[in-house]
Each structure stands twice: as C-alpha cells, then as structure tokens.
Amino acid sequence: MLNFVRRRPLFGLDPSPLGVEFRPFQHRRDNDLVAELARALAADAAGPRPTEAGLVAETASRPGRSVETWLATGVERPEPLGFVIRVTGCGSARVRHSIAWLVVHPAARRRGVGRGLVSLACRQAHELGASEVWAASLAQWPNAIAFWQANGFKEHQR
C-alpha cells in the first residue's frame, strides 16, 4: 500500500466537466447508484472489486470517523459516473482528512470526473481547516498512482 499526501493549496483543480453534476450523497435515495457503480467495478478487470454492501457501508459515519460522500451523475441522464468518500478521523495526534474511496465508472474515466471529485473533497477539507489530505493506492495500480500524482499528491515516505 502506498500513501499519498496533498498539502496546501488543497483547492484550485479543474472545474466540473461538461455534462457532469456533483452532489452530496443521500443515504437510502442514492444507495442504488453506489451499488450500480460497485457492479461496474466488479466487471472491470483493472480495478478493485468491492461488494455493493461494502461500498454502501463505507458511506456511513461511525464513532471517531465522520464521512462525507459526493456523487457525480450525468446532467442529462442521472446515471452514476462516480463518487468520492472523504473521511475525517481523529488520530492520536490530530484530525486527519483522507480520501477513503474514489470510484469512477469505467465508461466515464478520463473525462475529468475523478479530478472533479478529488477537487471537491480537497476543497471541503480545506474549508474544515485541513492543511493536507491523504489518499492511498496499491502499488500494482500504476494508473491510480499516476492519477494521484497528477492531482498534486506526493508519495509519503515512511
């Protein structure tokens, strides 16, 4: 597992791509959209294979872990294009803001959806006082590593 950190400035990435709307995730109403994205990932040989129930469960806050989730949907058609989960957790020393999940539908990749979701998550973390945002990727996912680096994240050396 590789850890990445993005320090100030945490905002200022590209604006929303044309035809894409970003909105806060609403439990119950949007669970089916997250489940649809999980099914699309399961069919994608290159990406992670989270379960539908597992991804929906990740959108819930619990003690010591505040979660905010945003969806990217089509403007013309409300199909799910992606989502981002930002977690604010209290570690031993300070509050930590992390992107726990970034999911982009395989058919919507390379259209600015992921970049827009990351920009939104970083901007929200900045508004909460964060000076850095963390993300992680597996070493065997070179495209994901390149994505994080292209979006201002630097690999954190332990």
GROMACS .gro file of C-alpha atoms in nm:
model
  158
    1MET     CA    1   0.000   0.000   0.000
    2LEU     CA    2   0.133   0.341  -0.098
    3ASN     CA    3   0.024   0.652   0.092
    4PHE     CA    4  -0.005   0.991  -0.072
    5VAL     CA    5  -0.050   1.337   0.078
    6ARG     CA    6  -0.156   1.663  -0.080
    7ARG     CA    7  -0.064   1.975   0.110
    8ARG     CA    8  -0.186   2.330   0.054
    9PRO     CA    9  -0.322   2.450  -0.174
   10LEU     CA   10  -0.599   2.195  -0.141
   11PHE     CA   11  -0.828   2.354  -0.397
   12GLY     CA   12  -0.800   2.503  -0.741
   13LEU     CA   13  -0.819   2.194  -0.959
   14ASP     CA   14  -1.020   2.179  -1.278
   15PRO     CA   15  -1.388   2.276  -1.267
   16SER     CA   16  -1.662   2.021  -1.322
   17PRO     CA   17  -1.653   1.855  -1.662
   18LEU     CA   18  -1.936   1.937  -1.900
   19GLY     CA   19  -2.245   1.723  -1.854
   20VAL     CA   20  -2.149   1.616  -1.501
   21GLU     CA   21  -2.320   1.721  -1.180
   22PHE     CA   22  -2.166   1.677  -0.835
   23ARG     CA   23  -2.397   1.650  -0.537
   24PRO     CA   24  -2.392   1.523  -0.180
   25PHE     CA   25  -2.474   1.157  -0.133
   26GLN     CA   26  -2.810   1.090   0.033
   27HIS     CA   27  -2.846   0.762   0.220
   28ARG     CA   28  -3.129   0.538   0.105
   29ARG     CA   29  -3.201   0.752  -0.203
   30ASP     CA   30  -2.855   0.700  -0.355
   31ASN     CA   31  -2.764   0.351  -0.230
   32ASP     CA   32  -2.876   0.202  -0.562
   33LEU     CA   33  -2.641   0.434  -0.754
   34VAL     CA   34  -2.344   0.328  -0.539
   35ALA     CA   35  -2.443  -0.037  -0.584
   36GLU     CA   36  -2.455   0.018  -0.962
   37LEU     CA   37  -2.101   0.156  -0.953
   38ALA     CA   38  -1.987  -0.145  -0.748
   39ARG     CA   39  -2.129  -0.378  -1.014
   40ALA     CA   40  -1.948  -0.184  -1.287
   41LEU     CA   41  -1.621  -0.215  -1.095
   42ALA     CA   42  -1.675  -0.588  -1.048
   43ALA     CA   43  -1.694  -0.623  -1.426
   44ASP     CA   44  -1.380  -0.410  -1.477
   45ALA     CA   45  -1.072  -0.633  -1.477
   46ALA     CA   46  -0.833  -0.347  -1.391
   47GLY     CA   47  -0.991  -0.209  -1.075
   48PRO     CA   48  -1.084  -0.304  -0.721
   49ARG     CA   49  -1.372  -0.538  -0.663
   50PRO     CA   50  -1.565  -0.403  -0.365
   51THR     CA   51  -1.903  -0.550  -0.285
   52GLU     CA   52  -2.220  -0.346  -0.317
   53ALA     CA   53  -2.293  -0.375   0.054
   54GLY     CA   54  -1.932  -0.292   0.139
   55LEU     CA   55  -1.929   0.032  -0.058
   56VAL     CA   56  -2.265   0.143   0.079
   57ALA     CA   57  -2.138   0.070   0.432
   58GLU     CA   58  -1.832   0.290   0.370
   59THR     CA   59  -2.060   0.592   0.322
   60ALA     CA   60  -2.171   0.581   0.686
   61SER     CA   61  -2.014   0.774   0.972
   62ARG     CA   62  -1.937   0.597   1.297
   63PRO     CA   63  -1.770   0.693   1.625
   64GLY     CA   64  -1.436   0.863   1.561
   65ARG     CA   65  -1.498   0.874   1.186
   66SER     CA   66  -1.702   1.141   1.008
   67VAL     CA   67  -1.778   1.061   0.645
   68GLU     CA   68  -1.886   1.285   0.359
   69THR     CA   69  -1.969   1.138   0.020
   70TRP     CA   70  -2.037   1.311  -0.310
   71LEU     CA   71  -2.177   1.160  -0.627
   72ALA     CA   72  -2.103   1.251  -0.985
   73THR     CA   73  -2.400   1.193  -1.213
   74GLY     CA   74  -2.488   1.282  -1.566
   75VAL     CA   75  -2.681   1.606  -1.610
   76GLU     CA   76  -2.894   1.481  -1.899
   77ARG     CA   77  -2.938   1.131  -1.758
   78PRO     CA   78  -2.895   1.064  -1.385
   79GLU     CA   79  -2.664   0.765  -1.434
   80PRO     CA   80  -2.389   0.729  -1.173
   81LEU     CA   81  -2.047   0.833  -1.302
   82GLY     CA   82  -1.851   0.816  -0.978
   83PHE     CA   83  -1.825   0.907  -0.614
   84VAL     CA   84  -1.571   1.012  -0.357
   85ILE     CA   85  -1.571   0.942   0.015
   86ARG     CA   86  -1.378   1.181   0.238
   87VAL     CA   87  -1.320   1.065   0.593
   88THR     CA   88  -1.235   1.293   0.880
   89GLY     CA   89  -1.090   1.090   1.163
   90CYS     CA   90  -0.931   1.169   1.493
   91GLY     CA   91  -0.592   1.007   1.516
   92SER     CA   92  -0.367   1.004   1.816
   93ALA     CA   93  -0.222   1.349   1.747
   94ARG     CA   94  -0.467   1.540   1.523
   95VAL     CA   95  -0.761   1.531   1.289
   96ARG     CA   96  -0.681   1.363   0.957
   97HIS     CA   97  -0.868   1.412   0.630
   98SER     CA   98  -0.844   1.121   0.387
   99ILE     CA   99  -0.999   1.018   0.061
  100ALA     CA  100  -1.111   0.670   0.155
  101TRP     CA  101  -1.267   0.582  -0.181
  102LEU     CA  102  -1.260   0.735  -0.524
  103VAL     CA  103  -1.470   0.538  -0.770
  104VAL     CA  104  -1.523   0.633  -1.134
  105HIS     CA  105  -1.738   0.422  -1.365
  106PRO     CA  106  -1.509   0.255  -1.622
  107ALA     CA  107  -1.704   0.418  -1.908
  108ALA     CA  108  -1.658   0.765  -1.753
  109ARG     CA  109  -1.283   0.751  -1.695
  110ARG     CA  110  -1.050   1.009  -1.850
  111ARG     CA  111  -1.333   1.264  -1.870
  112GLY     CA  112  -1.245   1.471  -1.561
  113VAL     CA  113  -1.491   1.301  -1.327
  114GLY     CA  114  -1.224   1.174  -1.084
  115ARG     CA  115  -1.034   1.503  -1.093
  116GLY     CA  116  -1.354   1.694  -1.017
  117LEU     CA  117  -1.444   1.465  -0.728
  118VAL     CA  118  -1.095   1.495  -0.577
  119SER     CA  119  -1.108   1.873  -0.616
  120LEU     CA  120  -1.440   1.882  -0.434
  121ALA     CA  121  -1.315   1.662  -0.149
  122CYS     CA  122  -0.998   1.872  -0.108
  123ARG     CA  123  -1.191   2.199  -0.116
  124GLN     CA  124  -1.430   2.072   0.152
  125ALA     CA  125  -1.138   1.954   0.369
  126HIS     CA  126  -0.975   2.296   0.331
  127GLU     CA  127  -1.298   2.465   0.445
  128LEU     CA  128  -1.285   2.246   0.756
  129GLY     CA  129  -0.933   2.369   0.831
  130ALA     CA  130  -0.727   2.088   0.680
  131SER     CA  131  -0.375   2.163   0.566
  132GLU     CA  132  -0.339   1.824   0.398
  133VAL     CA  133  -0.547   1.542   0.254
  134TRP     CA  134  -0.435   1.180   0.238
  135ALA     CA  135  -0.507   0.905  -0.015
  136ALA     CA  136  -0.378   0.552  -0.071
  137SER     CA  137  -0.330   0.315  -0.360
  138LEU     CA  138  -0.195  -0.029  -0.416
  139ALA     CA  139   0.149  -0.046  -0.577
  140GLN     CA  140   0.015  -0.272  -0.855
  141TRP     CA  141  -0.218   0.003  -0.981
  142PRO     CA  142   0.016   0.229  -1.183
  143ASN     CA  143  -0.274   0.424  -1.336
  144ALA     CA  144  -0.406   0.511  -0.991
  145ILE     CA  145  -0.060   0.617  -0.874
  146ALA     CA  146  -0.021   0.838  -1.181
  147PHE     CA  147  -0.366   0.987  -1.115
  148TRP     CA  148  -0.283   1.086  -0.756
  149GLN     CA  149   0.048   1.237  -0.863
  150ALA     CA  150  -0.115   1.432  -1.147
  151ASN     CA  151  -0.359   1.576  -0.893
  152GLY     CA  152  -0.093   1.719  -0.664
  153PHE     CA  153  -0.046   1.426  -0.426
  154LYS     CA  154   0.306   1.321  -0.333
  155GLU     CA  155   0.403   0.976  -0.215
  156HIS     CA  156   0.457   0.982   0.159
  157GLN     CA  157   0.776   0.807   0.262
  158ARG     CA  158   0.757   0.633   0.597
   0.00000   0.00000   0.00000
